């Protein structure tokens, strides 16, 4: 990526590799969650050790299938889930050693972990810093106990009350949180109070999401049975439109639909998904994209440990996939470079024509091969992406 004095301009980068590792266990399965995860209460998972052994086995299998992986430099590692902070830290430490022994790491490799409030403590962050983790994201969602109950999330009052202080004094400086809006029963001011509370702490990264109704979740069943209400769409649109200006005034860059960062604090790993960079996915329910192929692991920890490497690789189809990721970016990117690298000629023409029509409609700006959405596109984004993929 090239750093301009004004703003980072994203460009095609595919000589690096990211690694995502999925730890599937949580204290409790939240009602709205459609990630592969299982609630197991307090205490470690019974199969923790074997799961981490399988992670190694899978990584080695992927390398033997794609020997070229060895020539890639790892610049991001992301421990996600599930709740990876629930796993014994020593196991993450060993796994980082393993990865370092198998791959070449960049000097400034970003190593992130997702942490849930119940696990967060100054000690945990100290240990993470010592083992080389240099980015932490905490799934807060809301500080409102009624909202947390509505979401079916575990709530530990003491931990929620102390988490801001713990993050302010974190030895790891790349810290962020997730906050959610549109939870039925909560209004705009509930969300903005939470946001102000964390903005006052100067955290460098904020993911601000709207609650969505995902098929197959407890929440969607409850809505169908009229036990719960759908997300508050009117409130969601209002908040979505208010955030860019508010966050900009506070010194944050709006770099993806739901993500804001102080300059230089963007999630390098998540940017890989949006800029179509390759990544190795490890663990049950993980997905990967390597050398023009995608794969998905079984969403079942037992099955995964019995048969770690799902052999099915599907060819990536950039003609239909590129738009789904790239046009979620709200920071500028070199659109011509992406289009020319990934698309066939008829699709290049279609993309360029559509992008020019967006510019005429005042939805984006184009200059010297650089594309950037305008705020006017925000509420239309899903339709616009559909328009360019057709
Ligand atoms: S803690 Fe996160 S991953 Fe686990 S169930 Fe809740 S939302 Fe899903």
CSV table of C-alpha atoms and ligand atoms in Angstrom, one decimal:
chain,number,residue,atom,x,y,z
A,1,UNK,CA,0.0,0.0,0.0
A,2,UNK,CA,1.2,3.5,-0.7
A,3,UNK,CA,1.1,6.1,2.0
A,4,UNK,CA,0.0,9.6,0.8
A,5,UNK,CA,0.3,12.5,3.1
A,6,UNK,CA,-3.5,12.7,3.1
A,7,UNK,CA,-4.7,9.1,3.3
A,8,UNK,CA,-3.6,5.6,2.6
A,9,UNK,CA,-4.5,4.5,-1.0
A,10,UNK,CA,-5.1,0.8,-1.1
A,11,UNK,CA,-3.6,-1.1,-4.0
A,12,UNK,CA,-3.1,-4.7,-5.3
A,13,UNK,CA,-0.8,-6.6,-3.0
A,14,UNK,CA,-0.5,-10.3,-3.4
A,15,UNK,CA,3.0,-11.3,-2.5
A,16,UNK,CA,2.1,-11.3,1.2
A,17,UNK,CA,0.0,-13.9,3.0
A,18,UNK,CA,-2.4,-13.5,6.0
A,19,UNK,CA,-3.2,-16.3,8.4
A,20,UNK,CA,-6.6,-16.6,10.1
A,21,UNK,CA,-7.1,-19.2,12.9
A,22,UNK,CA,-10.5,-20.0,14.2
A,23,UNK,CA,-11.0,-20.9,17.9
A,24,UNK,CA,-14.6,-22.0,18.1
A,25,UNK,CA,-15.5,-21.9,21.8
A,26,UNK,CA,-17.2,-19.1,23.8
A,27,UNK,CA,-18.5,-18.7,27.3
A,28,UNK,CA,-22.0,-18.6,25.8
A,29,UNK,CA,-23.4,-18.7,22.3
A,30,UNK,CA,-24.9,-15.3,21.6
A,31,UNK,CA,-28.4,-15.4,20.1
A,32,UNK,CA,-27.6,-13.3,17.1
A,33,UNK,CA,-24.3,-15.0,16.2
A,34,UNK,CA,-23.9,-16.9,13.0
A,35,UNK,CA,-20.2,-17.6,13.3
A,36,UNK,CA,-19.3,-21.2,14.0
A,37,UNK,CA,-19.0,-21.1,17.8
A,38,UNK,CA,-20.1,-23.2,20.8
A,39,UNK,CA,-20.9,-22.0,24.3
A,40,UNK,CA,-19.1,-24.1,26.9
A,41,UNK,CA,-19.3,-21.9,30.0
A,42,UNK,CA,-16.4,-21.2,32.3
A,43,UNK,CA,-13.2,-23.2,32.0
A,44,UNK,CA,-11.2,-24.5,29.0
A,45,UNK,CA,-12.5,-26.7,26.2
A,46,UNK,CA,-11.8,-30.4,26.7
A,47,UNK,CA,-10.3,-30.7,23.3
A,48,UNK,CA,-8.1,-27.6,23.4
A,49,UNK,CA,-4.8,-29.4,23.1
A,50,UNK,CA,-5.9,-31.7,20.3
A,51,UNK,CA,-7.4,-28.7,18.5
A,52,UNK,CA,-4.1,-26.8,18.6
A,53,UNK,CA,-2.3,-30.0,17.3
A,54,UNK,CA,-4.8,-30.1,14.5
A,55,UNK,CA,-4.1,-26.5,13.6
A,56,UNK,CA,-0.5,-27.4,13.1
A,57,UNK,CA,-1.4,-30.5,11.1
A,58,UNK,CA,-3.7,-28.5,8.9
A,59,UNK,CA,-1.1,-25.8,8.2
A,60,UNK,CA,1.4,-28.4,7.2
A,61,UNK,CA,-1.2,-30.1,4.9
A,62,UNK,CA,-2.0,-26.8,3.2
A,63,UNK,CA,1.7,-26.2,2.7
A,64,UNK,CA,2.2,-29.6,1.1
A,65,UNK,CA,-0.8,-28.9,-1.2
A,66,UNK,CA,0.4,-25.4,-2.1
A,67,UNK,CA,4.3,-25.5,-1.7
A,68,UNK,CA,4.4,-21.9,-2.9
A,69,UNK,CA,3.0,-20.8,0.5
A,70,UNK,CA,6.5,-21.2,1.8
A,71,UNK,CA,7.7,-18.3,-0.5
A,72,UNK,CA,5.1,-15.9,0.9
A,73,UNK,CA,5.9,-13.5,3.6
A,74,UNK,CA,3.4,-13.5,6.5
A,75,UNK,CA,2.4,-10.0,7.3
A,76,UNK,CA,-0.8,-10.6,9.3
A,77,UNK,CA,-2.0,-13.3,11.7
A,78,UNK,CA,-5.4,-13.1,13.2
A,79,UNK,CA,-6.8,-15.3,16.0
A,80,UNK,CA,-10.5,-15.1,15.8
A,81,UNK,CA,-13.6,-17.2,16.7
A,82,UNK,CA,-15.4,-17.9,18.7
A,83,UNK,CA,-13.5,-16.4,21.6
A,84,UNK,CA,-9.8,-17.1,21.1
A,85,UNK,CA,-9.1,-15.3,24.4
A,86,UNK,CA,-10.7,-18.3,26.1
A,87,UNK,CA,-7.9,-20.6,24.9
A,88,UNK,CA,-4.9,-21.1,27.1
A,89,UNK,CA,-2.3,-18.4,26.3
A,90,UNK,CA,0.6,-20.9,26.3
A,91,UNK,CA,-1.1,-22.7,23.3
A,92,UNK,CA,-1.2,-19.4,21.3
A,93,UNK,CA,2.4,-18.8,22.2
A,94,UNK,CA,3.4,-22.3,21.0
A,95,UNK,CA,1.4,-21.8,17.8
A,96,UNK,CA,3.1,-18.5,17.1
A,97,UNK,CA,6.4,-20.3,17.4
A,98,UNK,CA,5.3,-23.0,15.1
A,99,UNK,CA,4.1,-20.5,12.5
A,100,UNK,CA,7.4,-18.6,12.8
A,101,UNK,CA,9.3,-21.8,12.2
A,102,UNK,CA,7.3,-22.7,9.1
A,103,UNK,CA,6.9,-19.3,7.4
A,104,UNK,CA,8.9,-16.2,6.9
A,105,UNK,CA,7.4,-13.3,8.9
A,106,UNK,CA,7.6,-9.7,7.9
A,107,UNK,CA,9.4,-7.4,10.4
A,108,UNK,CA,6.2,-5.7,11.4
A,109,UNK,CA,3.7,-8.6,11.1
A,110,UNK,CA,0.4,-7.7,12.7
A,111,UNK,CA,-0.7,-10.4,15.2
A,112,UNK,CA,-4.2,-9.8,16.4
A,113,UNK,CA,-6.5,-11.6,18.8
A,114,UNK,CA,-10.2,-11.1,19.6
A,115,UNK,CA,-10.9,-10.9,23.3
A,116,UNK,CA,-14.2,-11.0,25.1
A,117,UNK,CA,-14.8,-8.7,28.1
A,118,UNK,CA,-15.0,-11.6,30.6
A,119,UNK,CA,-11.4,-12.6,29.7
A,120,UNK,CA,-9.8,-9.2,29.5
A,121,UNK,CA,-7.4,-8.2,32.3
A,122,UNK,CA,-4.1,-6.2,32.6
A,123,UNK,CA,-2.3,-9.6,33.1
A,124,UNK,CA,-3.8,-11.1,30.0
A,125,UNK,CA,-2.7,-8.1,27.9
A,126,UNK,CA,0.8,-8.2,29.5
A,127,UNK,CA,1.1,-11.9,28.6
A,128,UNK,CA,-0.2,-11.3,25.0
A,129,UNK,CA,2.4,-8.5,24.6
A,130,UNK,CA,5.2,-10.8,25.8
A,131,UNK,CA,4.3,-13.6,23.3
A,132,UNK,CA,4.2,-11.2,20.4
A,133,UNK,CA,0.6,-10.4,20.0
A,134,UNK,CA,0.4,-6.7,18.9
A,135,UNK,CA,-3.2,-6.0,18.2
A,136,UNK,CA,-6.3,-6.7,20.4
A,137,UNK,CA,-9.9,-6.2,19.6
A,138,UNK,CA,-12.6,-6.5,22.3
A,139,UNK,CA,-16.2,-7.5,21.5
A,140,UNK,CA,-18.1,-5.1,23.7
A,141,UNK,CA,-21.2,-4.6,21.5
A,142,UNK,CA,-23.0,-2.4,24.1
A,143,UNK,CA,-22.5,-1.5,27.8
A,144,UNK,CA,-26.2,-1.6,28.4
A,145,UNK,CA,-27.2,-4.7,30.4
A,146,UNK,CA,-30.7,-4.7,28.8
A,147,UNK,CA,-29.1,-4.7,25.3
A,148,UNK,CA,-26.7,-7.4,26.2
A,149,UNK,CA,-29.5,-9.5,27.6
A,150,UNK,CA,-31.5,-8.9,24.4
A,151,UNK,CA,-28.5,-10.2,22.4
A,152,UNK,CA,-28.2,-13.2,24.6
A,153,UNK,CA,-24.6,-12.2,25.5
A,154,UNK,CA,-22.8,-13.1,28.6
A,155,UNK,CA,-22.5,-10.1,31.0
A,156,UNK,CA,-20.0,-9.7,33.7
A,157,UNK,CA,-20.6,-6.2,35.2
A,158,UNK,CA,-17.2,-5.9,36.9
A,159,UNK,CA,-15.4,-6.7,33.6
A,160,UNK,CA,-17.6,-4.4,31.5
A,161,UNK,CA,-17.0,-1.6,34.1
A,162,UNK,CA,-13.2,-2.0,34.0
A,163,UNK,CA,-12.5,-2.8,30.4
A,164,UNK,CA,-12.0,0.8,29.2
A,165,UNK,CA,-9.4,1.4,31.9
A,166,UNK,CA,-7.7,-1.9,31.1
A,167,UNK,CA,-7.5,-0.9,27.4
A,168,UNK,CA,-6.3,2.7,28.2
A,169,UNK,CA,-3.3,1.2,30.1
A,170,UNK,CA,-2.7,-1.7,27.7
A,171,UNK,CA,0.9,-2.4,26.9
A,172,UNK,CA,-0.4,-3.3,23.4
A,173,UNK,CA,-1.2,0.0,21.7
A,174,UNK,CA,-3.2,-1.3,18.7
A,175,UNK,CA,-6.4,-1.8,20.6
A,176,UNK,CA,-10.0,-1.6,19.4
A,177,UNK,CA,-13.6,-2.5,20.3
A,178,UNK,CA,-16.8,-3.6,18.5
A,179,UNK,CA,-20.0,-1.7,19.2
A,180,UNK,CA,-23.3,-2.5,17.8
A,181,UNK,CA,-26.4,-0.4,17.1
A,182,UNK,CA,-30.0,-1.0,16.3
A,183,UNK,CA,-30.6,-3.4,19.2
A,184,UNK,CA,-34.4,-3.3,19.9
A,185,UNK,CA,-35.2,-1.5,23.1
A,186,UNK,CA,-32.1,0.7,22.9
A,187,UNK,CA,-32.3,4.2,21.2
A,188,UNK,CA,-29.7,6.4,19.5
A,189,UNK,CA,-28.6,8.0,22.7
A,190,UNK,CA,-27.8,4.6,24.2
A,191,UNK,CA,-25.4,3.9,21.4
A,192,UNK,CA,-23.9,7.4,21.3
A,193,UNK,CA,-23.3,7.4,25.1
A,194,UNK,CA,-21.3,4.2,24.6
A,195,UNK,CA,-19.5,5.6,21.7
A,196,UNK,CA,-18.6,8.8,23.6
A,197,UNK,CA,-17.4,6.8,26.5
A,198,UNK,CA,-14.9,4.9,24.3
A,199,UNK,CA,-14.0,7.9,22.2
A,200,UNK,CA,-13.0,9.7,25.5
A,201,UNK,CA,-10.5,6.9,26.0
A,202,UNK,CA,-8.9,7.6,22.6
A,203,UNK,CA,-8.9,4.0,21.4
A,204,UNK,CA,-7.3,3.9,18.0
A,205,UNK,CA,-9.8,1.5,16.3
A,206,UNK,CA,-13.6,1.2,16.5
A,207,UNK,CA,-15.8,-1.2,14.6
A,208,UNK,CA,-19.3,0.2,14.6
A,209,UNK,CA,-21.8,-2.4,13.3
A,210,UNK,CA,-25.5,-2.6,12.9
A,211,UNK,CA,-27.3,-5.6,14.4
A,212,UNK,CA,-28.4,-8.0,11.6
A,213,UNK,CA,-30.8,-10.8,11.5
A,214,UNK,CA,-29.0,-13.9,10.3
A,215,UNK,CA,-30.7,-17.1,9.2
A,216,UNK,CA,-30.4,-20.1,11.5
A,217,UNK,CA,-29.7,-18.1,14.7
A,218,UNK,CA,-31.6,-18.2,17.9
A,219,UNK,CA,-32.4,-14.5,17.3
A,220,UNK,CA,-34.0,-15.2,13.9
A,221,UNK,CA,-36.1,-18.0,15.5
A,222,UNK,CA,-37.2,-15.7,18.3
A,223,UNK,CA,-38.2,-13.0,15.7
A,224,UNK,CA,-40.2,-15.6,13.7
A,225,UNK,CA,-41.9,-16.7,16.9
A,226,UNK,CA,-42.7,-13.0,17.8
A,227,UNK,CA,-40.7,-13.3,21.0
A,228,UNK,CA,-38.2,-10.6,19.8
A,229,UNK,CA,-38.3,-7.7,17.4
A,230,UNK,CA,-36.3,-7.2,14.2
A,231,UNK,CA,-33.3,-4.8,14.4
A,232,UNK,CA,-34.4,-1.1,14.5
A,233,UNK,CA,-33.7,-0.2,10.9
A,234,UNK,CA,-34.7,3.5,11.2
A,235,UNK,CA,-32.3,4.0,14.0
A,236,UNK,CA,-29.6,2.1,12.1
A,237,UNK,CA,-29.9,4.3,9.0
A,238,UNK,CA,-29.7,7.5,11.2
A,239,UNK,CA,-26.7,6.3,13.0
A,240,UNK,CA,-25.0,5.0,9.9
A,241,UNK,CA,-25.3,8.4,8.3
A,242,UNK,CA,-24.2,10.3,11.4
A,243,UNK,CA,-21.1,8.4,12.1
A,244,UNK,CA,-18.7,9.4,9.2
A,245,UNK,CA,-18.7,13.1,10.1
A,246,UNK,CA,-18.7,12.6,13.8
A,247,UNK,CA,-15.8,10.2,13.7
A,248,UNK,CA,-13.9,12.3,11.3
A,249,UNK,CA,-14.1,15.2,13.7
A,250,UNK,CA,-12.7,13.0,16.4
A,251,UNK,CA,-9.7,12.2,14.2
A,252,UNK,CA,-10.7,8.8,12.8
A,253,UNK,CA,-10.6,7.6,9.2
A,254,UNK,CA,-13.6,5.8,7.9
A,255,UNK,CA,-11.9,3.1,5.9
A,256,UNK,CA,-14.6,0.4,5.6
A,257,UNK,CA,-18.4,0.6,5.9
A,258,UNK,CA,-18.3,-0.3,9.6
A,259,UNK,CA,-14.6,0.4,10.5
A,260,UNK,CA,-12.9,3.6,11.8
A,261,UNK,CA,-9.3,3.9,12.7
A,262,UNK,CA,-6.8,6.6,13.7
A,263,UNK,CA,-4.3,7.0,10.8
A,264,UNK,CA,-2.1,3.9,10.6
A,265,UNK,CA,-4.3,1.8,13.0
A,266,UNK,CA,-6.4,0.1,10.4
A,267,UNK,CA,-6.7,-3.7,10.7
A,268,UNK,CA,-4.2,-4.9,8.2
A,269,UNK,CA,-5.6,-8.4,8.3
A,270,UNK,CA,-9.3,-7.4,7.7
A,271,UNK,CA,-8.1,-5.2,4.8
A,272,UNK,CA,-6.9,-8.4,3.1
A,273,UNK,CA,-10.5,-9.6,2.8
A,274,UNK,CA,-11.6,-6.3,1.2
A,275,UNK,CA,-8.6,-5.9,-1.1
A,276,UNK,CA,-8.7,-9.5,-2.3
A,277,UNK,CA,-5.4,-10.6,-0.9
A,278,UNK,CA,-4.6,-14.2,-0.2
A,279,UNK,CA,-5.0,-15.7,3.3
A,280,UNK,CA,-4.7,-19.1,4.8
A,281,UNK,CA,-7.6,-20.1,7.0
A,282,UNK,CA,-7.0,-22.6,9.8
A,283,UNK,CA,-9.5,-24.2,12.2
A,284,UNK,CA,-13.1,-25.5,12.2
A,285,UNK,CA,-15.3,-23.2,10.2
A,286,UNK,CA,-12.4,-21.2,8.8
A,287,UNK,CA,-12.2,-20.2,5.1
A,288,UNK,CA,-9.1,-19.6,3.1
A,289,UNK,CA,-8.2,-18.1,-0.3
A,290,UNK,CA,-4.9,-19.3,-1.7
A,291,UNK,CA,-3.5,-19.2,-5.2
A,292,UNK,CA,-6.8,-18.5,-6.8
A,293,UNK,CA,-8.6,-21.2,-4.8
A,294,UNK,CA,-11.1,-21.0,-1.9
A,295,UNK,CA,-11.9,-23.6,0.7
A,296,UNK,CA,-14.0,-23.9,3.8
A,297,UNK,CA,-13.4,-26.2,6.8
A,298,UNK,CA,-16.2,-28.1,8.5
A,299,UNK,CA,-18.2,-26.1,11.0
A,300,UNK,CA,-17.7,-28.8,13.6
A,301,UNK,CA,-14.8,-29.1,16.0
A,302,UNK,CA,-14.9,-32.9,16.2
A,303,UNK,CA,-15.2,-33.5,12.6
A,304,UNK,CA,-12.4,-31.0,11.9
A,305,UNK,CA,-10.1,-32.8,14.3
A,306,UNK,CA,-10.9,-36.1,12.6
A,307,UNK,CA,-10.4,-34.8,9.1
A,308,UNK,CA,-8.6,-31.5,9.3
A,309,UNK,CA,-8.0,-30.8,5.6
A,310,UNK,CA,-11.1,-30.3,3.6
A,311,UNK,CA,-9.8,-31.3,0.1
A,312,UNK,CA,-12.4,-29.4,-1.8
A,313,UNK,CA,-10.8,-26.4,-3.5
A,314,UNK,CA,-13.0,-24.1,-5.6
A,315,UNK,CA,-11.6,-21.7,-8.1
A,316,UNK,CA,-12.0,-18.1,-7.2
A,317,UNK,CA,-14.2,-16.2,-9.6
A,318,UNK,CA,-13.0,-12.6,-9.4
A,319,UNK,CA,-15.5,-11.4,-12.0
A,320,UNK,CA,-18.3,-11.9,-9.5
A,321,UNK,CA,-16.4,-11.7,-6.2
A,322,UNK,CA,-14.2,-8.7,-6.5
A,323,UNK,CA,-17.0,-6.1,-6.1
A,324,UNK,CA,-18.4,-7.8,-3.0
A,325,UNK,CA,-15.3,-7.0,-1.1
A,326,UNK,CA,-13.5,-4.1,-2.8
A,327,UNK,CA,-16.5,-1.7,-2.8
A,328,UNK,CA,-17.0,-2.0,1.0
A,329,UNK,CA,-13.9,0.2,1.3
A,330,UNK,CA,-14.6,3.8,2.0
A,331,UNK,CA,-11.0,4.9,1.9
A,332,UNK,CA,-9.5,5.4,-1.6
A,333,UNK,CA,-8.2,2.6,-3.7
A,334,UNK,CA,-6.6,2.1,-7.1
A,335,UNK,CA,-9.6,0.8,-8.9
A,336,UNK,CA,-8.0,0.5,-12.4
A,337,UNK,CA,-5.2,-1.6,-10.9
A,338,UNK,CA,-7.6,-4.0,-9.2
A,339,UNK,CA,-9.8,-4.3,-12.3
A,340,UNK,CA,-6.9,-4.9,-14.6
A,341,UNK,CA,-5.3,-7.4,-12.3
A,342,UNK,CA,-8.3,-9.6,-11.5
A,343,UNK,CA,-11.0,-9.2,-14.3
A,344,UNK,CA,-11.4,-10.4,-17.8
A,345,UNK,CA,-11.8,-7.8,-20.6
A,346,UNK,CA,-15.6,-7.8,-20.9
A,347,UNK,CA,-15.9,-7.4,-17.1
A,348,UNK,CA,-13.2,-4.7,-17.0
A,349,UNK,CA,-15.4,-2.8,-19.5
A,350,UNK,CA,-18.6,-3.4,-17.5
A,351,UNK,CA,-16.9,-2.3,-14.2
A,352,UNK,CA,-15.4,0.8,-15.7
A,353,UNK,CA,-18.7,1.9,-17.3
A,354,UNK,CA,-20.6,1.3,-14.1
A,355,UNK,CA,-18.1,3.2,-12.0
A,356,UNK,CA,-18.3,6.2,-14.5
A,357,UNK,CA,-22.1,6.1,-14.2
A,358,UNK,CA,-21.7,6.3,-10.4
A,359,UNK,CA,-19.4,9.3,-10.7
A,360,UNK,CA,-22.0,11.1,-12.9
A,361,UNK,CA,-24.7,10.3,-10.2
A,362,UNK,CA,-22.4,12.0,-7.6
A,363,UNK,CA,-21.8,8.7,-5.7
A,364,UNK,CA,-18.1,8.5,-6.0
A,365,UNK,CA,-15.0,10.4,-6.9
A,366,UNK,CA,-12.4,9.3,-9.5
A,367,UNK,CA,-9.0,10.8,-10.0
A,368,UNK,CA,-5.9,9.3,-11.6
A,369,UNK,CA,-7.2,5.7,-11.3
A,370,UNK,CA,-8.2,6.2,-7.7
A,371,UNK,CA,-11.8,5.5,-6.6
A,372,UNK,CA,-13.5,6.7,-3.5
A,373,UNK,CA,-17.1,6.5,-2.4
A,374,UNK,CA,-19.0,9.6,-1.3
A,375,UNK,CA,-21.2,9.5,1.8
A,376,UNK,CA,-24.2,9.6,-0.6
A,377,UNK,CA,-23.5,6.0,-1.6
A,378,UNK,CA,-23.8,4.6,1.9
A,379,UNK,CA,-27.5,3.7,2.1
A,380,UNK,CA,-27.4,2.4,-1.5
A,381,UNK,CA,-24.3,0.3,-1.1
A,382,UNK,CA,-25.9,-3.1,-1.3
A,383,UNK,CA,-27.8,-2.2,-4.5
A,384,UNK,CA,-24.7,-0.6,-6.1
A,385,UNK,CA,-22.6,-3.6,-5.4
A,386,UNK,CA,-25.4,-5.8,-7.0
A,387,UNK,CA,-25.4,-3.4,-10.0
A,388,UNK,CA,-21.7,-3.9,-10.7
A,389,UNK,CA,-21.7,-7.7,-10.1
A,390,UNK,CA,-24.5,-8.2,-12.6
B,1,LIG,S1,-18.9,-14.3,21.8
B,1,LIG,FE1,-18.7,-13.7,19.7
B,1,LIG,S2,-18.3,-15.6,18.5
B,1,LIG,FE2,-19.0,-16.2,20.6
B,1,LIG,S3,-21.2,-16.6,20.3
B,1,LIG,FE3,-21.0,-14.4,21.0
B,1,LIG,S4,-20.8,-13.2,19.0
B,1,LIG,FE4,-20.5,-15.4,18.5
